[in-house]
Short mmCIF file of C-alpha atoms in Angstrom, two decimals:
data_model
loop_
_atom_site.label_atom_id
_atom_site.label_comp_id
_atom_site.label_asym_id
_atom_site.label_seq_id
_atom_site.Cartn_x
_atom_site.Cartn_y
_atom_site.Cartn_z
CA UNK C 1 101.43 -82.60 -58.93
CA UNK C 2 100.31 -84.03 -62.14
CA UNK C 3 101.61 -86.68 -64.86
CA UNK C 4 103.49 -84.32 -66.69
CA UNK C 5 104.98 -82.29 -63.79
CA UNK C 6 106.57 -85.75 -62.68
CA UNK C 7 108.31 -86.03 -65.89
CA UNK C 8 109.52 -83.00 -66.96
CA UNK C 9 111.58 -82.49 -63.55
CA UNK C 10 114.92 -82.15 -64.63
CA UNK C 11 117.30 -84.43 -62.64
CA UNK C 12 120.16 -82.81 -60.80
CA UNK C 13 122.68 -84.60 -63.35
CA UNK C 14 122.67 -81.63 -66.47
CA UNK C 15 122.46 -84.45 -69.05
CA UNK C 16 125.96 -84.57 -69.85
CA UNK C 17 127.03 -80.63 -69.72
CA UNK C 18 128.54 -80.92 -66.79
CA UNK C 19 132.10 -82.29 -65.45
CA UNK C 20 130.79 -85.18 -64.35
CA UNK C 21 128.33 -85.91 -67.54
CA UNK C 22 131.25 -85.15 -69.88
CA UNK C 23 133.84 -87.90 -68.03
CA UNK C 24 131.09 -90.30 -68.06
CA UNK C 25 130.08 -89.51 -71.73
CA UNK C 26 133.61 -89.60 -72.79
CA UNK C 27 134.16 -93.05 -71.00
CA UNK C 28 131.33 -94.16 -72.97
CA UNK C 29 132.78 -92.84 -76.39
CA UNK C 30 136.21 -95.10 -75.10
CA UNK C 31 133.96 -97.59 -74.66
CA UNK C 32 132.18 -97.52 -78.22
CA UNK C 33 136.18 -97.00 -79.44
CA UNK C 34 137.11 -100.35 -78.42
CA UNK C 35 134.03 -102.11 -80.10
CA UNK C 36 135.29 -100.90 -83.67
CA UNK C 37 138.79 -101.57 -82.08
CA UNK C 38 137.89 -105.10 -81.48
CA UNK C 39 135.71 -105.50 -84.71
CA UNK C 40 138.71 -104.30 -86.78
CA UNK C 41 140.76 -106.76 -85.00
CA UNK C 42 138.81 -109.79 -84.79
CA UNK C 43 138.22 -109.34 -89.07
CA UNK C 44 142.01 -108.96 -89.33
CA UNK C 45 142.91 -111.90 -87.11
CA UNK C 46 140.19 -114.01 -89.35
CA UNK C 47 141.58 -112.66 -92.72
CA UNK C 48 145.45 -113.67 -91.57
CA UNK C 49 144.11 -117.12 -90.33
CA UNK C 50 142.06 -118.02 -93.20
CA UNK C 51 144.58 -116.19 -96.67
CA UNK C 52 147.78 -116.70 -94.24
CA UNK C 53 147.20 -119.16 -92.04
CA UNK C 54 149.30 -117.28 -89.76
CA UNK C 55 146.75 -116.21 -86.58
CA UNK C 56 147.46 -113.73 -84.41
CA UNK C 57 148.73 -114.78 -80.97
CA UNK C 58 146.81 -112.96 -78.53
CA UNK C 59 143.24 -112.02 -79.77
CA UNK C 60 141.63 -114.30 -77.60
CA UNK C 61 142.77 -112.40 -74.65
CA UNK C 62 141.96 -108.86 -75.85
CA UNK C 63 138.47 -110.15 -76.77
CA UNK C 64 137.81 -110.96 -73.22
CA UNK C 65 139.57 -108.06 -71.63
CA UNK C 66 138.06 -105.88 -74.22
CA UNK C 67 134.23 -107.07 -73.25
CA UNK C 68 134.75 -106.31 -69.32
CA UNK C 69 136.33 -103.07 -70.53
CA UNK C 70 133.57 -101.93 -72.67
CA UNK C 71 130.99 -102.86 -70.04
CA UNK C 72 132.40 -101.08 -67.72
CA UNK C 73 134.12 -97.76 -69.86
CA UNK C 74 129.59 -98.09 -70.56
CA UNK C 75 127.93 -98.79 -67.58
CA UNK C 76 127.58 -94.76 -65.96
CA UNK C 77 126.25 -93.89 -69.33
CA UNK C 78 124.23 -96.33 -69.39
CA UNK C 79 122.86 -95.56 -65.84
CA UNK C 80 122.62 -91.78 -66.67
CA UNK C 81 120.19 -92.53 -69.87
CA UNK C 82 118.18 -94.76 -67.96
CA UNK C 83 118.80 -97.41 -70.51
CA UNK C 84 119.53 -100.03 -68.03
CA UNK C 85 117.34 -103.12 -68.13
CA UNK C 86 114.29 -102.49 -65.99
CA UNK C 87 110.82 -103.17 -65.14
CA UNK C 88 109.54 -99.77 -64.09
CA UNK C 89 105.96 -99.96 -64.52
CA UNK C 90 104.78 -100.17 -61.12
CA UNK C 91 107.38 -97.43 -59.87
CA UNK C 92 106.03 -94.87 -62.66
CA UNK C 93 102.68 -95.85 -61.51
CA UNK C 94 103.12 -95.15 -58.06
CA UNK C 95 104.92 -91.61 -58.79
CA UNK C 96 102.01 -90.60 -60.56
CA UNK C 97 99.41 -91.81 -57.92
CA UNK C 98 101.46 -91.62 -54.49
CA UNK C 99 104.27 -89.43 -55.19
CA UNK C 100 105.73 -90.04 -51.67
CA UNK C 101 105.55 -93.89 -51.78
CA UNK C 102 107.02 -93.48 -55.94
CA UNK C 103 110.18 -91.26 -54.08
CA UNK C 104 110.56 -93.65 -51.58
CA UNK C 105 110.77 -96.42 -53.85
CA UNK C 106 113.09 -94.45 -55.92
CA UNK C 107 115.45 -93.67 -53.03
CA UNK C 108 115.93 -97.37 -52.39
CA UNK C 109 116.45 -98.67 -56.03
CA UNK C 110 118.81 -95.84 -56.55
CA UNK C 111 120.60 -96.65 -52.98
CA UNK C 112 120.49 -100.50 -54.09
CA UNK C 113 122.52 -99.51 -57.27
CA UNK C 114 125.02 -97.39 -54.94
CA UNK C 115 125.56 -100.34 -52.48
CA UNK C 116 126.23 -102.76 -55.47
CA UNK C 117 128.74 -100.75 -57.10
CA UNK C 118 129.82 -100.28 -53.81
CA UNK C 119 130.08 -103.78 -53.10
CA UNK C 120 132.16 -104.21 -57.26
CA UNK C 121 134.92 -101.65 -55.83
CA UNK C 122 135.03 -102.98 -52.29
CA UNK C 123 135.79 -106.39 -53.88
CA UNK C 124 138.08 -104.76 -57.17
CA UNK C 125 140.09 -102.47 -55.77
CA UNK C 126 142.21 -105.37 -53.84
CA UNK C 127 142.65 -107.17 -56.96
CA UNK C 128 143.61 -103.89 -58.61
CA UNK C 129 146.26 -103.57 -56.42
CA UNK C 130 147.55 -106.89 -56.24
CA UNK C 131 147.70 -107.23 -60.29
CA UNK C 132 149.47 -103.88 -59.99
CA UNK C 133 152.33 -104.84 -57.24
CA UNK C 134 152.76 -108.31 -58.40
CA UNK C 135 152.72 -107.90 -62.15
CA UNK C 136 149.73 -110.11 -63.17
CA UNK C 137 148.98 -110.93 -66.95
CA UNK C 138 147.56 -112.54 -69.17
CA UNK C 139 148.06 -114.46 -72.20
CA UNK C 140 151.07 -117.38 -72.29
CA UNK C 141 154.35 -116.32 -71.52
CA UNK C 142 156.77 -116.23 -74.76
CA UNK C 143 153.95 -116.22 -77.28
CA UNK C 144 151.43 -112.64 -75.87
CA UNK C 145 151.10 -111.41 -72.45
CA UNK C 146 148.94 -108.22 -71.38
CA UNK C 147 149.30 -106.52 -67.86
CA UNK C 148 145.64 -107.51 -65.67
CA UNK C 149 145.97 -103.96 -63.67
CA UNK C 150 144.42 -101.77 -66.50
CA UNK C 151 141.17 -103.89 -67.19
CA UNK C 152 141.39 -103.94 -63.03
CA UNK C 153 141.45 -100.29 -63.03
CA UNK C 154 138.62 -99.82 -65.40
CA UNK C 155 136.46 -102.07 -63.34
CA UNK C 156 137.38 -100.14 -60.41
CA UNK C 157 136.96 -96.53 -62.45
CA UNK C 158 133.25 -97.60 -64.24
CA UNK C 159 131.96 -99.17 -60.65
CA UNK C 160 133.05 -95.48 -59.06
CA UNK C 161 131.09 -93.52 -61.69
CA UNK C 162 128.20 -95.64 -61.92
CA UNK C 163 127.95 -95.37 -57.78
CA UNK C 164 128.09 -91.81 -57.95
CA UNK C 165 125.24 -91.52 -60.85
CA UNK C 166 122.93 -93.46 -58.63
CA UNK C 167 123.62 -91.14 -55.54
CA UNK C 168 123.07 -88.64 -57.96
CA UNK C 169 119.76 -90.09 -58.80
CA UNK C 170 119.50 -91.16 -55.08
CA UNK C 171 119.49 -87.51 -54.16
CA UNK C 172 117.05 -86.10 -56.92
CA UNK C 173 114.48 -88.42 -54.94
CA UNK C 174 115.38 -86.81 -51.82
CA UNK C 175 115.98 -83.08 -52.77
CA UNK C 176 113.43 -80.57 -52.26
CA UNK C 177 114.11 -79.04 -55.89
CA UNK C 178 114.08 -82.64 -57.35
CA UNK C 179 111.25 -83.94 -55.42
CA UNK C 180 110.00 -85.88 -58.61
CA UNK C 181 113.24 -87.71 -58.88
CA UNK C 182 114.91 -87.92 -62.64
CA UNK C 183 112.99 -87.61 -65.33
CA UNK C 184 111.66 -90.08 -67.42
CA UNK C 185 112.57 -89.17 -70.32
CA UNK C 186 115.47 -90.02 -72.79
CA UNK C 187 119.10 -88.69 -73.12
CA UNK C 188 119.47 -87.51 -70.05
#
């Protein structure tokens, strides 16, 4: 197998035609929605504070629910483009040179990724559950409060997807037909 057969093997994931590419594109898109979302809000909360000097109650909050929310409504995406941070040299290297050891490497870094979102649920889906029985918010009663349950379930939701594009990626090492693992390149 040479260089270029390695990294033209198309990964088992279609690059975003299929079911599971389209959710985890369109949680992305959510994700990129509540950046201008916040942007828009964060100008109008300055522009009331400093012409008004009336701030909005609140903005605080949605600022830091908003960044776990976009990380998350992200991460799968993220996974699926390979634009996670990574130092890959030495993996690429040895899936040029020892395809076998470069697969095998591959299989646990992609299992790794599956255990840690693992791991993110195992620990979010209590807390999910507990926000949603017992009514958790946040924000100061009487001035803003937000329910904790949907930020919880978006944890919860981005862990699950990113888990399952890593055993996606997991099984491209160990397929037959993906022997090469995903490919390299970008936009997938």
């Amino acid at each position: 197998m040479t260089t270029t057969d390695i990294q033209t093997v198309p990964p088992l994931d279609d690059g975003g035609t299929s079911l599971f590419g389209k959710t985890v594109s369109g949680l992305n898109a959510l994700g990129s929605l509540l950046i201008v979302a916040l942007v828009i809000l964060i100008n109008i909360e300055a522009f009331s504070r400093s012409l008004f000097n009336k701030p909005f109650d609140g903005v605080i909050e949605l600022i830091e629910i908003g960044i776990v929310a976009i990380v998350f409504l992200q991460l799968a995406d993220a996974a699926r483009r390979k634009m996670l941070t990574q130092s890959d040299g030495l993996f690429n290297l040895a899936l040029q040179r020892k395809p076998g050891i470069g697969r095998a490497m591959g299989i646990f870094i992609n299992l790794t990724g599956v255990f840690v979102m693992a791991l993110i649920i195992y620990g979010s889906v209590p807390l999910l559950q507990e926000s949603w029985n017992e009514n958790h918010y946040v924000g100061v009663r009487h001035l803003f409060t937000a329910p904790t349950w949907p930020i919880k379930f978006i944890i919860v939701l981005g862990a699950t997807m990113t888990m399952i594009q890593f055993a996606i990626f997991t099984w491209s090492y160990i397929s037959p037909a993906q022997n090469a693992g995903p490919s390299t390149g970008e936009g997938q």
